Every structure is written in C-alpha cells, then in structure tokens.
Amino acid sequence: MHDIAPYTYSPAGNVIVLADGPELLVYSAANDQGLWKAMAEDVLMGVGATEDQVLSVDATGKITAYRPVDGHQLFQVETDSSPITMTVSADGHCLILEASAICVVRPGADPLRVGWETPRAAAWGPDSASIGIGGADGTFAVVDPASGGAWGTQALGAPIRGVAWRPDGTWAVAHGQQISFVSSDGTEISSVLPVPGAVGEVAVSNDGAILAVMVDTQKVVLFELHGNAVVGEVTFQREVSHIQFGTKHWLGFGFDYGDANRLDVATGKVTRTQAHPGRAQNAWAMNASVNQALVRGGIANVAAAGVAI
C-alpha cells in the first residue's frame, strides 16, 4: 500500500475524491464513474470536498480548489506548510497537519500556522467554529481556529488515530482499543466505547446514528450509537486508507491507486469506483456482514430522540 493515499467522500454526497501521487481523481457519487482528473505540480498529501469545491494540498503546501462538476480551477493558496494530511470542513475551511505544527486556512483569512506536538488526526466541529486535534502523544485538544489556542485538553494515554464530530455535541476520539467521547470544549470525557481491536480512523454519520471505526488495516467495525452496540463489520483483502460518511448512511472506503468502495449501511447496497480512462481497473474482495435491522433500529431511535444518546 502507498504510504500516502488521500481520500474524501463529500458530506453533500456529490463527489468522491482520491489522489495517486500528483494525480487528482474525482468521481461522481451518483454512479461512481470518473468525472475529471487533474495533475498537480507535486505529490498530493490531502484532499477535501464541499458541495461546490474540490480541494487538494500538495507536498509544498499549495492548496488548489476546483469546481466539482468539471474541474475548472477556482483558486490557489500558498500556505508555506509541509503537510502530512489535510481535513476540510463542510463549508471549505482547511486544516493542514504537519509533523509538529498545524496550519488553519479559512476563507478570506491569511493562513494561521501554529506549533503543535505531533498532530496526527483532526476533525472540524459544527459551522467550522472549532477543531478537534489528536496527537501521537495521546493528547486530544479542542482548538479555536481563529487563534490556534486550545480550549480544553485530555491526556488519553495512547496515540490518537481518529477524530470525528458527533451531532450530540461530543467528539469521538479513537485511541488504543477504544473510543472516548469528549465534550465539545475538550474539558470532559462523557463515556468510553470499547472496540474489538487496535483502532484507526473513525467516522460518524451525519445524523449521529452510526459510528464506523477502522480496526487494524483491513477491517471496519460499525456501531449504532443509541445503544452503543456493534451492528456489523466490513472486511477487505486490501488495506483501507480512509473512511468517511457521505450523505444519509452511505459509508465510503478509500484505498491506494485511486480506488474506493461505498456501502449503504442501512440497506446493504455496495458500489465501487470505475477506473478513469487510461488507468487500470483493479480488483479486490470485500465482505460486509451488517445487521440492517439493528442499523435501521438505531437510526429510528436517534430520529425519535433528536440526537444520539
């Protein structure tokens, strides 16, 4: 597997974005067919997408924004950073993680670069008003994107592999063999969810009903968050690089070489990307064992209660 395999599935559900070296590959989420591709000047380290932008950052720290439908270049921003990866909010705010710094890029503002101890996982909070950042040293912090200052921190005792925001107002922070649910300001841990294996990235559906967490490198475990129960797992004969929920309960899985799968966890429907012209069509095995009745029950419980418990 490539060490660098950027991937995102737009929360708006319109596009799937991957990168392979300097090549940016954009697919329609309506049919998993290639929409367009672009070649960057350097290796791409991170990608993101909103309803009206596809964004990438290369190894020199240059962010480029494109129009999702046709790849028309909208703008570029030089950040003078050295990215490891990038996370993008639903309204186009960018956070670049470096080896020992973060760089916040907000629309209409100059990039803000702040020294930070080994940042490795991050997510934006609602309305891009906060950022949750997890470090290789086991520290989780909630950060003000305007100043880069931390509001609250938690020492979690193991390297943090994934961070996601939950609509109930907490952060899901994956570390060791568990997920800690941390208050919106980072000052309290509300509960802990044990996970059957060493955790990786974590993702939460837009309604907060379903949580997905990578376990080891080839398996993703699913929980419904009303009762915090395991409702299934998805395994691959291939290493998964990233996971992300798109619209409704579609969960996306990114791989190297510009490939991706999607699974509707509520219905069991599975799709995969089709190779862009000129690229090889790769094959891999996927097995989804999901209790759709429990998933739909969890979704209904959350809908009835308003938020996940």
PDB file of C-alpha atoms in Angstrom:
ATOM      1  CA  MET A   1       0.000   0.000   0.000  1.00  0.00           C
ATOM      2  CA  HIS A   2       1.141   3.557  -0.706  1.00  0.00           C
ATOM      3  CA  ASP A   3       2.060   5.467   2.475  1.00  0.00           C
ATOM      4  CA  ILE A   4       0.060   8.401   1.061  1.00  0.00           C
ATOM      5  CA  ALA A   5      -3.428   7.642  -0.272  1.00  0.00           C
ATOM      6  CA  PRO A   6      -5.631  10.749   0.163  1.00  0.00           C
ATOM      7  CA  TYR A   7      -9.405  10.212   0.024  1.00  0.00           C
ATOM      8  CA  THR A   8     -12.622  12.029   0.799  1.00  0.00           C
ATOM      9  CA  TYR A   9     -16.329  11.454   0.285  1.00  0.00           C
ATOM     10  CA  SER A  10     -18.182  14.751   0.203  1.00  0.00           C
ATOM     11  CA  PRO A  11     -20.644  15.160   3.093  1.00  0.00           C
ATOM     12  CA  ALA A  12     -23.017  16.576   0.480  1.00  0.00           C
ATOM     13  CA  GLY A  13     -22.835  13.227  -1.309  1.00  0.00           C
ATOM     14  CA  ASN A  14     -21.943  14.653  -4.720  1.00  0.00           C
ATOM     15  CA  VAL A  15     -18.338  13.533  -5.307  1.00  0.00           C
ATOM     16  CA  ILE A  16     -15.681  11.014  -4.277  1.00  0.00           C
ATOM     17  CA  VAL A  17     -12.124  12.352  -4.391  1.00  0.00           C
ATOM     18  CA  LEU A  18      -8.860  10.408  -4.348  1.00  0.00           C
ATOM     19  CA  ALA A  19      -5.245  11.093  -5.176  1.00  0.00           C
ATOM     20  CA  ASP A  20      -2.480   8.874  -6.517  1.00  0.00           C
ATOM     21  CA  GLY A  21       0.873  10.649  -6.392  1.00  0.00           C
ATOM     22  CA  PRO A  22       0.335  14.033  -8.098  1.00  0.00           C
ATOM     23  CA  GLU A  23      -2.856  12.875  -9.856  1.00  0.00           C
ATOM     24  CA  LEU A  24      -6.203  14.078  -8.530  1.00  0.00           C
ATOM     25  CA  LEU A  25      -9.088  11.741  -9.381  1.00  0.00           C
ATOM     26  CA  VAL A  26     -12.707  12.876  -8.995  1.00  0.00           C
ATOM     27  CA  TYR A  27     -15.710  10.569  -9.321  1.00  0.00           C
ATOM     28  CA  SER A  28     -19.449  11.159  -9.352  1.00  0.00           C
ATOM     29  CA  ALA A  29     -21.109   9.718  -6.246  1.00  0.00           C
ATOM     30  CA  ALA A  30     -24.259   9.237  -8.320  1.00  0.00           C
ATOM     31  CA  ASN A  31     -22.737   6.401 -10.396  1.00  0.00           C
ATOM     32  CA  ASP A  32     -19.074   6.026  -9.262  1.00  0.00           C
ATOM     33  CA  GLN A  33     -17.853   6.996 -12.746  1.00  0.00           C
ATOM     34  CA  GLY A  34     -14.873   9.272 -13.287  1.00  0.00           C
ATOM     35  CA  LEU A  35     -15.832  12.938 -13.691  1.00  0.00           C
ATOM     36  CA  TRP A  36     -12.433  14.509 -14.293  1.00  0.00           C
ATOM     37  CA  LYS A  37      -8.810  14.366 -13.202  1.00  0.00           C
ATOM     38  CA  ALA A  38      -6.026  16.896 -12.763  1.00  0.00           C
ATOM     39  CA  MET A  39      -2.256  16.743 -12.389  1.00  0.00           C
ATOM     40  CA  ALA A  40      -0.611  18.702  -9.571  1.00  0.00           C
ATOM     41  CA  GLU A  41       2.948  20.001  -9.599  1.00  0.00           C
ATOM     42  CA  ASP A  42       3.906  17.785  -6.649  1.00  0.00           C
ATOM     43  CA  VAL A  43       2.629  14.764  -4.721  1.00  0.00           C
ATOM     44  CA  LEU A  44      -0.818  15.343  -3.233  1.00  0.00           C
ATOM     45  CA  MET A  45      -0.922  14.906   0.550  1.00  0.00           C
ATOM     46  CA  GLY A  46      -4.580  15.596   1.282  1.00  0.00           C
ATOM     47  CA  VAL A  47      -7.943  16.198  -0.373  1.00  0.00           C
ATOM     48  CA  GLY A  48     -11.332  17.511   0.669  1.00  0.00           C
ATOM     49  CA  ALA A  49     -14.701  18.348  -0.837  1.00  0.00           C
ATOM     50  CA  THR A  50     -17.729  20.529  -0.203  1.00  0.00           C
ATOM     51  CA  GLU A  51     -20.893  20.890  -2.233  1.00  0.00           C
ATOM     52  CA  ASP A  52     -19.241  23.469  -4.506  1.00  0.00           C
ATOM     53  CA  GLN A  53     -15.477  22.837  -4.195  1.00  0.00           C
ATOM     54  CA  VAL A  54     -12.929  20.049  -4.511  1.00  0.00           C
ATOM     55  CA  LEU A  55      -9.719  20.924  -2.646  1.00  0.00           C
ATOM     56  CA  SER A  56      -6.251  19.399  -2.647  1.00  0.00           C
ATOM     57  CA  VAL A  57      -2.955  20.203  -0.949  1.00  0.00           C
ATOM     58  CA  ASP A  58       0.407  19.142  -2.337  1.00  0.00           C
ATOM     59  CA  ALA A  59       3.720  18.459  -0.605  1.00  0.00           C
ATOM     60  CA  THR A  60       4.750  22.122  -0.917  1.00  0.00           C
ATOM     61  CA  GLY A  61       1.651  23.273   0.982  1.00  0.00           C
ATOM     62  CA  LYS A  62      -0.192  24.659  -2.032  1.00  0.00           C
ATOM     63  CA  ILE A  63      -3.983  24.348  -1.765  1.00  0.00           C
ATOM     64  CA  THR A  64      -5.893  24.241  -5.049  1.00  0.00           C
ATOM     65  CA  ALA A  65      -9.686  24.495  -5.337  1.00  0.00           C
ATOM     66  CA  TYR A  66     -11.685  23.180  -8.281  1.00  0.00           C
ATOM     67  CA  ARG A  67     -15.305  23.208  -9.386  1.00  0.00           C
ATOM     68  CA  PRO A  68     -16.683  19.712  -8.668  1.00  0.00           C
ATOM     69  CA  VAL A  69     -18.678  19.255 -11.849  1.00  0.00           C
ATOM     70  CA  ASP A  70     -15.912  19.866 -14.394  1.00  0.00           C
ATOM     71  CA  GLY A  71     -12.571  20.503 -12.639  1.00  0.00           C
ATOM     72  CA  HIS A  72     -12.367  24.197 -13.507  1.00  0.00           C
ATOM     73  CA  GLN A  73      -9.700  25.688 -11.228  1.00  0.00           C
ATOM     74  CA  LEU A  74     -11.169  28.252  -8.835  1.00  0.00           C
ATOM     75  CA  PHE A  75      -8.173  29.486  -6.826  1.00  0.00           C
ATOM     76  CA  GLN A  76      -4.877  28.542  -5.168  1.00  0.00           C
ATOM     77  CA  VAL A  77      -3.453  29.368  -1.732  1.00  0.00           C
ATOM     78  CA  GLU A  78       0.226  29.116  -0.785  1.00  0.00           C
ATOM     79  CA  THR A  79       0.481  28.081   2.871  1.00  0.00           C
ATOM     80  CA  ASP A  80       4.250  27.552   3.208  1.00  0.00           C
ATOM     81  CA  SER A  81       3.489  24.380   5.176  1.00  0.00           C
ATOM     82  CA  SER A  82       4.785  20.809   4.956  1.00  0.00           C
ATOM     83  CA  PRO A  83       1.594  18.733   5.004  1.00  0.00           C
ATOM     84  CA  ILE A  84       1.152  15.219   6.321  1.00  0.00           C
ATOM     85  CA  THR A  85      -2.553  15.392   5.552  1.00  0.00           C
ATOM     86  CA  MET A  86      -5.483  17.837   5.380  1.00  0.00           C
ATOM     87  CA  THR A  87      -9.044  17.873   6.670  1.00  0.00           C
ATOM     88  CA  VAL A  88     -11.729  20.119   5.178  1.00  0.00           C
ATOM     89  CA  SER A  89     -14.960  21.306   6.784  1.00  0.00           C
ATOM     90  CA  ALA A  90     -18.344  21.213   5.054  1.00  0.00           C
ATOM     91  CA  ASP A  91     -18.031  24.920   4.220  1.00  0.00           C
ATOM     92  CA  GLY A  92     -14.477  24.873   2.895  1.00  0.00           C
ATOM     93  CA  HIS A  93     -12.244  25.631   5.887  1.00  0.00           C
ATOM     94  CA  CYS A  94      -8.963  23.694   5.678  1.00  0.00           C
ATOM     95  CA  LEU A  95      -6.710  22.300   8.395  1.00  0.00           C
ATOM     96  CA  ILE A  96      -3.272  21.065   7.398  1.00  0.00           C
ATOM     97  CA  LEU A  97      -1.454  18.743   9.794  1.00  0.00           C
ATOM     98  CA  GLU A  98       2.353  18.852   9.758  1.00  0.00           C
ATOM     99  CA  ALA A  99       4.936  16.855  11.702  1.00  0.00           C
ATOM    100  CA  SER A 100       4.975  19.416  14.526  1.00  0.00           C
ATOM    101  CA  ALA A 101       2.540  22.154  13.517  1.00  0.00           C
ATOM    102  CA  ILE A 102      -0.979  22.860  12.287  1.00  0.00           C
ATOM    103  CA  CYS A 103      -1.985  25.336   9.594  1.00  0.00           C
ATOM    104  CA  VAL A 104      -5.539  26.702   9.568  1.00  0.00           C
ATOM    105  CA  VAL A 105      -6.754  28.126   6.251  1.00  0.00           C
ATOM    106  CA  ARG A 106     -10.097  29.919   6.483  1.00  0.00           C
ATOM    107  CA  PRO A 107     -11.834  31.575   3.523  1.00  0.00           C
ATOM    108  CA  GLY A 108     -10.882  35.232   3.328  1.00  0.00           C
ATOM    109  CA  ALA A 109      -8.172  34.998   6.008  1.00  0.00           C
ATOM    110  CA  ASP A 110      -4.404  34.525   5.886  1.00  0.00           C
ATOM    111  CA  PRO A 111      -3.153  31.014   6.762  1.00  0.00           C
ATOM    112  CA  LEU A 112      -2.537  30.616  10.502  1.00  0.00           C
ATOM    113  CA  ARG A 113       0.366  28.310  11.355  1.00  0.00           C
ATOM    114  CA  VAL A 114       0.808  27.193  14.967  1.00  0.00           C
ATOM    115  CA  GLY A 115       3.404  24.876  16.506  1.00  0.00           C
ATOM    116  CA  TRP A 116       1.780  21.662  17.744  1.00  0.00           C
ATOM    117  CA  GLU A 117       3.142  18.451  19.255  1.00  0.00           C
ATOM    118  CA  THR A 118       2.782  15.561  16.765  1.00  0.00           C
ATOM    119  CA  PRO A 119      -0.735  16.219  15.382  1.00  0.00           C
ATOM    120  CA  ARG A 120      -1.986  13.088  13.622  1.00  0.00           C
ATOM    121  CA  ALA A 121      -5.809  13.176  13.428  1.00  0.00           C
ATOM    122  CA  ALA A 122      -8.332  16.005  13.337  1.00  0.00           C
ATOM    123  CA  ALA A 123     -11.903  16.989  12.532  1.00  0.00           C
ATOM    124  CA  TRP A 124     -13.870  20.215  12.238  1.00  0.00           C
ATOM    125  CA  GLY A 125     -16.736  20.977  14.601  1.00  0.00           C
ATOM    126  CA  PRO A 126     -20.078  22.488  13.548  1.00  0.00           C
ATOM    127  CA  ASP A 127     -20.004  25.696  11.490  1.00  0.00           C
ATOM    128  CA  SER A 128     -16.185  25.444  11.386  1.00  0.00           C
ATOM    129  CA  ALA A 129     -16.148  27.099  14.827  1.00  0.00           C
ATOM    130  CA  SER A 130     -13.859  24.539  16.468  1.00  0.00           C
ATOM    131  CA  ILE A 131     -11.312  21.856  15.629  1.00  0.00           C
ATOM    132  CA  GLY A 132     -10.623  18.613  17.459  1.00  0.00           C
ATOM    133  CA  ILE A 133      -6.964  17.562  17.181  1.00  0.00           C
ATOM    134  CA  GLY A 134      -5.417  14.295  18.341  1.00  0.00           C
ATOM    135  CA  GLY A 135      -1.696  13.759  18.780  1.00  0.00           C
ATOM    136  CA  ALA A 136       0.703  10.838  18.556  1.00  0.00           C
ATOM    137  CA  ASP A 137       1.491  11.562  22.213  1.00  0.00           C
ATOM    138  CA  GLY A 138      -2.112  10.723  23.215  1.00  0.00           C
ATOM    139  CA  THR A 139      -3.232  14.308  23.802  1.00  0.00           C
ATOM    140  CA  PHE A 140      -6.597  15.466  22.441  1.00  0.00           C
ATOM    141  CA  ALA A 141      -7.360  19.183  22.267  1.00  0.00           C
ATOM    142  CA  VAL A 142     -10.245  21.346  21.119  1.00  0.00           C
ATOM    143  CA  VAL A 143      -8.891  24.368  19.306  1.00  0.00           C
ATOM    144  CA  ASP A 144     -10.144  27.820  18.367  1.00  0.00           C
ATOM    145  CA  PRO A 145      -9.497  28.072  14.597  1.00  0.00           C
ATOM    146  CA  ALA A 146      -9.223  31.864  14.762  1.00  0.00           C
ATOM    147  CA  SER A 147      -6.317  31.889  17.234  1.00  0.00           C
ATOM    148  CA  GLY A 148      -4.978  28.325  17.253  1.00  0.00           C
ATOM    149  CA  GLY A 149      -5.331  28.248  21.045  1.00  0.00           C
ATOM    150  CA  ALA A 150      -6.695  25.211  22.902  1.00  0.00           C
ATOM    151  CA  TRP A 151      -9.889  25.485  24.966  1.00  0.00           C
ATOM    152  CA  GLY A 152      -9.565  22.120  26.684  1.00  0.00           C
ATOM    153  CA  THR A 153      -7.311  19.063  26.517  1.00  0.00           C
ATOM    154  CA  GLN A 154      -7.404  15.407  27.522  1.00  0.00           C
ATOM    155  CA  ALA A 155      -4.451  13.048  28.045  1.00  0.00           C
ATOM    156  CA  LEU A 156      -5.776   9.751  26.685  1.00  0.00           C
ATOM    157  CA  GLY A 157      -2.722   7.571  27.174  1.00  0.00           C
ATOM    158  CA  ALA A 158      -2.314   6.164  23.650  1.00  0.00           C
ATOM    159  CA  PRO A 159      -1.649   7.649  20.212  1.00  0.00           C
ATOM    160  CA  ILE A 160      -4.825   9.116  18.723  1.00  0.00           C
ATOM    161  CA  ARG A 161      -5.700   7.595  15.348  1.00  0.00           C
ATOM    162  CA  GLY A 162      -9.045   9.187  14.544  1.00  0.00           C
ATOM    163  CA  VAL A 163     -11.313  12.104  15.448  1.00  0.00           C
ATOM    164  CA  ALA A 164     -14.908  12.807  14.382  1.00  0.00           C
ATOM    165  CA  TRP A 165     -17.627  15.221  15.465  1.00  0.00           C
ATOM    166  CA  ARG A 166     -20.969  13.849  16.724  1.00  0.00           C
ATOM    167  CA  PRO A 167     -24.235  15.795  16.344  1.00  0.00           C
ATOM    168  CA  ASP A 168     -24.957  15.214  20.058  1.00  0.00           C
ATOM    169  CA  GLY A 169     -22.203  17.743  20.812  1.00  0.00           C
ATOM    170  CA  THR A 170     -19.256  15.458  21.561  1.00  0.00           C
ATOM    171  CA  TRP A 171     -16.071  14.389  19.807  1.00  0.00           C
ATOM    172  CA  ALA A 172     -15.426  10.712  19.038  1.00  0.00           C
ATOM    173  CA  VAL A 173     -11.700  10.170  19.658  1.00  0.00           C
ATOM    174  CA  ALA A 174     -10.154   6.828  18.668  1.00  0.00           C
ATOM    175  CA  HIS A 175      -7.103   5.629  20.622  1.00  0.00           C
ATOM    176  CA  GLY A 176      -5.743   2.284  21.773  1.00  0.00           C
ATOM    177  CA  GLN A 177      -8.674  -0.144  21.679  1.00  0.00           C
ATOM    178  CA  GLN A 178     -11.424   2.308  22.496  1.00  0.00           C
ATOM    179  CA  ILE A 179     -13.236   5.480  21.546  1.00  0.00           C
ATOM    180  CA  SER A 180     -13.558   8.273  24.086  1.00  0.00           C
ATOM    181  CA  PHE A 181     -16.475  10.686  23.744  1.00  0.00           C
ATOM    182  CA  VAL A 182     -15.172  14.111  24.742  1.00  0.00           C
ATOM    183  CA  SER A 183     -17.195  17.257  25.454  1.00  0.00           C
ATOM    184  CA  SER A 184     -17.424  19.960  22.791  1.00  0.00           C
ATOM    185  CA  ASP A 185     -14.889  22.174  24.621  1.00  0.00           C
ATOM    186  CA  GLY A 186     -12.493  19.313  25.374  1.00  0.00           C
ATOM    187  CA  THR A 187     -12.769  19.596  29.150  1.00  0.00           C
ATOM    188  CA  GLU A 188     -14.605  16.332  29.979  1.00  0.00           C
ATOM    189  CA  ILE A 189     -14.871  12.698  28.891  1.00  0.00           C
ATOM    190  CA  SER A 190     -18.533  11.719  28.899  1.00  0.00           C
ATOM    191  CA  SER A 191     -18.152   7.987  28.139  1.00  0.00           C
ATOM    192  CA  VAL A 192     -15.886   5.364  26.605  1.00  0.00           C
ATOM    193  CA  LEU A 193     -16.734   2.777  23.944  1.00  0.00           C
ATOM    194  CA  PRO A 194     -14.545  -0.376  23.858  1.00  0.00           C
ATOM    195  CA  VAL A 195     -13.509  -1.546  20.368  1.00  0.00           C
ATOM    196  CA  PRO A 196     -12.514  -5.135  19.464  1.00  0.00           C
ATOM    197  CA  GLY A 197      -9.030  -4.340  18.175  1.00  0.00           C
ATOM    198  CA  ALA A 198      -6.485  -1.583  17.641  1.00  0.00           C
ATOM    199  CA  VAL A 199      -8.328   1.439  16.273  1.00  0.00           C
ATOM    200  CA  GLY A 200      -7.641   3.646  13.270  1.00  0.00           C
ATOM    201  CA  GLU A 201      -9.782   6.347  11.703  1.00  0.00           C
ATOM    202  CA  VAL A 202     -13.307   6.973  12.960  1.00  0.00           C
ATOM    203  CA  ALA A 203     -16.356   8.370  11.146  1.00  0.00           C
ATOM    204  CA  VAL A 204     -19.882   9.282  12.277  1.00  0.00           C
ATOM    205  CA  SER A 205     -22.956   9.518  10.047  1.00  0.00           C
ATOM    206  CA  ASN A 206     -24.484  12.958   9.551  1.00  0.00           C
ATOM    207  CA  ASP A 207     -27.433  12.146  11.824  1.00  0.00           C
ATOM    208  CA  GLY A 208     -25.166  10.717  14.531  1.00  0.00           C
ATOM    209  CA  ALA A 209     -26.792   7.276  14.424  1.00  0.00           C
ATOM    210  CA  ILE A 210     -23.893   5.157  13.137  1.00  0.00           C
ATOM    211  CA  LEU A 211     -20.197   5.162  14.003  1.00  0.00           C
ATOM    212  CA  ALA A 212     -17.565   3.403  11.902  1.00  0.00           C
ATOM    213  CA  VAL A 213     -14.029   2.732  13.091  1.00  0.00           C
ATOM    214  CA  MET A 214     -11.101   1.142  11.314  1.00  0.00           C
ATOM    215  CA  VAL A 215      -9.640  -1.842  13.190  1.00  0.00           C
ATOM    216  CA  ASP A 216      -6.130  -2.874  12.201  1.00  0.00           C
ATOM    217  CA  THR A 217      -5.798  -2.177   8.463  1.00  0.00           C
ATOM    218  CA  GLN A 218      -8.369  -4.300   6.643  1.00  0.00           C
ATOM    219  CA  LYS A 219     -11.491  -4.175   8.807  1.00  0.00           C
ATOM    220  CA  VAL A 220     -14.089  -1.561   9.736  1.00  0.00           C
ATOM    221  CA  VAL A 221     -16.445  -2.128  12.694  1.00  0.00           C
ATOM    222  CA  LEU A 222     -19.878  -0.477  12.824  1.00  0.00           C
ATOM    223  CA  PHE A 223     -21.738   0.664  15.962  1.00  0.00           C
ATOM    224  CA  GLU A 224     -25.205   2.127  16.379  1.00  0.00           C
ATOM    225  CA  LEU A 225     -24.874   4.956  18.864  1.00  0.00           C
ATOM    226  CA  HIS A 226     -28.276   4.830  20.545  1.00  0.00           C
ATOM    227  CA  GLY A 227     -27.271   1.699  22.453  1.00  0.00           C
ATOM    228  CA  ASN A 228     -23.529   1.684  21.595  1.00  0.00           C
ATOM    229  CA  ALA A 229     -23.899  -1.798  20.101  1.00  0.00           C
ATOM    230  CA  VAL A 230     -21.844  -3.447  17.371  1.00  0.00           C
ATOM    231  CA  VAL A 231     -24.090  -3.863  14.316  1.00  0.00           C
ATOM    232  CA  GLY A 232     -21.619  -5.231  11.790  1.00  0.00           C
ATOM    233  CA  GLU A 233     -18.195  -5.261  10.241  1.00  0.00           C
ATOM    234  CA  VAL A 234     -16.731  -4.833   6.781  1.00  0.00           C
ATOM    235  CA  THR A 235     -13.533  -6.614   5.786  1.00  0.00           C
ATOM    236  CA  PHE A 236     -11.300  -6.278   2.738  1.00  0.00           C
ATOM    237  CA  GLN A 237      -8.455  -8.225   1.183  1.00  0.00           C
ATOM    238  CA  ARG A 238      -6.751  -4.880   0.833  1.00  0.00           C
ATOM    239  CA  GLU A 239      -5.599  -2.182   3.236  1.00  0.00           C
ATOM    240  CA  VAL A 240      -8.060   0.637   3.846  1.00  0.00           C
ATOM    241  CA  SER A 241      -6.524   4.120   3.853  1.00  0.00           C
ATOM    242  CA  HIS A 242      -9.507   6.232   4.961  1.00  0.00           C
ATOM    243  CA  ILE A 243     -13.199   6.051   5.836  1.00  0.00           C
ATOM    244  CA  GLN A 244     -15.840   8.787   5.651  1.00  0.00           C
ATOM    245  CA  PHE A 245     -19.614   9.085   5.647  1.00  0.00           C
ATOM    246  CA  GLY A 246     -21.294  10.946   2.823  1.00  0.00           C
ATOM    247  CA  THR A 247     -24.980  11.674   2.555  1.00  0.00           C
ATOM    248  CA  LYS A 248     -27.535   9.723   4.621  1.00  0.00           C
ATOM    249  CA  HIS A 249     -25.914   6.422   5.702  1.00  0.00           C
ATOM    250  CA  TRP A 250     -23.507   5.862   2.833  1.00  0.00           C
ATOM    251  CA  LEU A 251     -20.066   4.969   4.193  1.00  0.00           C
ATOM    252  CA  GLY A 252     -17.059   5.405   1.920  1.00  0.00           C
ATOM    253  CA  PHE A 253     -13.787   3.470   1.993  1.00  0.00           C
ATOM    254  CA  GLY A 254     -10.667   4.818   0.282  1.00  0.00           C
ATOM    255  CA  PHE A 255      -7.719   2.744  -0.948  1.00  0.00           C
ATOM    256  CA  ASP A 256      -4.443   3.432  -2.700  1.00  0.00           C
ATOM    257  CA  TYR A 257      -4.170   3.646  -6.509  1.00  0.00           C
ATOM    258  CA  GLY A 258      -7.279   5.834  -6.704  1.00  0.00           C
ATOM    259  CA  ASP A 259      -9.870   3.178  -5.762  1.00  0.00           C
ATOM    260  CA  ALA A 260     -12.865   3.348  -3.422  1.00  0.00           C
ATOM    261  CA  ASN A 261     -15.916   1.441  -2.218  1.00  0.00           C
ATOM    262  CA  ARG A 262     -19.193   2.695  -0.761  1.00  0.00           C
ATOM    263  CA  LEU A 263     -21.678   0.863   1.457  1.00  0.00           C
ATOM    264  CA  ASP A 264     -25.175   1.972   2.397  1.00  0.00           C
ATOM    265  CA  VAL A 265     -25.153   0.581   5.923  1.00  0.00           C
ATOM    266  CA  ALA A 266     -28.968   0.840   6.143  1.00  0.00           C
ATOM    267  CA  THR A 267     -29.716  -1.227   3.022  1.00  0.00           C
ATOM    268  CA  GLY A 268     -26.531  -3.211   2.321  1.00  0.00           C
ATOM    269  CA  LYS A 269     -26.071  -1.759  -1.178  1.00  0.00           C
ATOM    270  CA  VAL A 270     -22.402  -1.720  -2.288  1.00  0.00           C
ATOM    271  CA  THR A 271     -20.718   0.239  -5.083  1.00  0.00           C
ATOM    272  CA  ARG A 272     -17.129   0.754  -6.259  1.00  0.00           C
ATOM    273  CA  THR A 273     -15.368   3.355  -8.354  1.00  0.00           C
ATOM    274  CA  GLN A 274     -14.809   2.650 -12.023  1.00  0.00           C
ATOM    275  CA  ALA A 275     -11.317   3.372 -13.346  1.00  0.00           C
ATOM    276  CA  HIS A 276     -10.711   6.680 -15.077  1.00  0.00           C
ATOM    277  CA  PRO A 277      -9.812   6.310 -18.782  1.00  0.00           C
ATOM    278  CA  GLY A 278      -6.175   5.264 -19.106  1.00  0.00           C
ATOM    279  CA  ARG A 279      -5.985   3.760 -15.628  1.00  0.00           C
ATOM    280  CA  ALA A 280      -6.085   0.061 -14.742  1.00  0.00           C
ATOM    281  CA  GLN A 281      -9.278  -1.440 -13.314  1.00  0.00           C
ATOM    282  CA  ASN A 282      -8.168  -3.066 -10.062  1.00  0.00           C
ATOM    283  CA  ALA A 283      -9.999  -5.915  -8.320  1.00  0.00           C
ATOM    284  CA  TRP A 284     -10.329  -6.652  -4.612  1.00  0.00           C
ATOM    285  CA  ALA A 285     -12.549  -8.637  -2.263  1.00  0.00           C
ATOM    286  CA  MET A 286     -14.981  -7.016   0.184  1.00  0.00           C
ATOM    287  CA  ASN A 287     -17.244  -8.738   2.719  1.00  0.00           C
ATOM    288  CA  ALA A 288     -19.926  -6.751   4.536  1.00  0.00           C
ATOM    289  CA  SER A 289     -21.626  -8.501   7.457  1.00  0.00           C
ATOM    290  CA  VAL A 290     -24.121  -5.950   8.755  1.00  0.00           C
ATOM    291  CA  ASN A 291     -27.349  -6.430  10.699  1.00  0.00           C
ATOM    292  CA  GLN A 292     -29.537  -3.985   8.765  1.00  0.00           C
ATOM    293  CA  ALA A 293     -32.440  -4.436  11.216  1.00  0.00           C
ATOM    294  CA  LEU A 294     -30.257  -3.227  14.104  1.00  0.00           C
ATOM    295  CA  VAL A 295     -28.883  -0.403  11.960  1.00  0.00           C
ATOM    296  CA  ARG A 296     -32.366   0.787  10.985  1.00  0.00           C
ATOM    297  CA  GLY A 297     -33.487   0.464  14.602  1.00  0.00           C
ATOM    298  CA  GLY A 298     -30.602   2.653  15.729  1.00  0.00           C
ATOM    299  CA  ILE A 299     -31.392   5.201  13.044  1.00  0.00           C
ATOM    300  CA  ALA A 300     -35.064   5.261  14.075  1.00  0.00           C
ATOM    301  CA  ASN A 301     -34.182   5.647  17.762  1.00  0.00           C
ATOM    302  CA  VAL A 302     -31.913   8.587  17.028  1.00  0.00           C
ATOM    303  CA  ALA A 303     -34.529  10.214  14.784  1.00  0.00           C
ATOM    304  CA  ALA A 304     -37.156   9.842  17.501  1.00  0.00           C
ATOM    305  CA  ALA A 305     -34.900  11.250  20.199  1.00  0.00           C
ATOM    306  CA  GLY A 306     -33.424  14.003  18.051  1.00  0.00           C
ATOM    307  CA  VAL A 307     -29.795  13.112  18.824  1.00  0.00           C
ATOM    308  CA  ALA A 308     -27.810  10.010  19.684  1.00  0.00           C
ATOM    309  CA  ILE A 309     -27.680   9.149  23.371  1.00  0.00           C
TER     310      ILE A 309
END
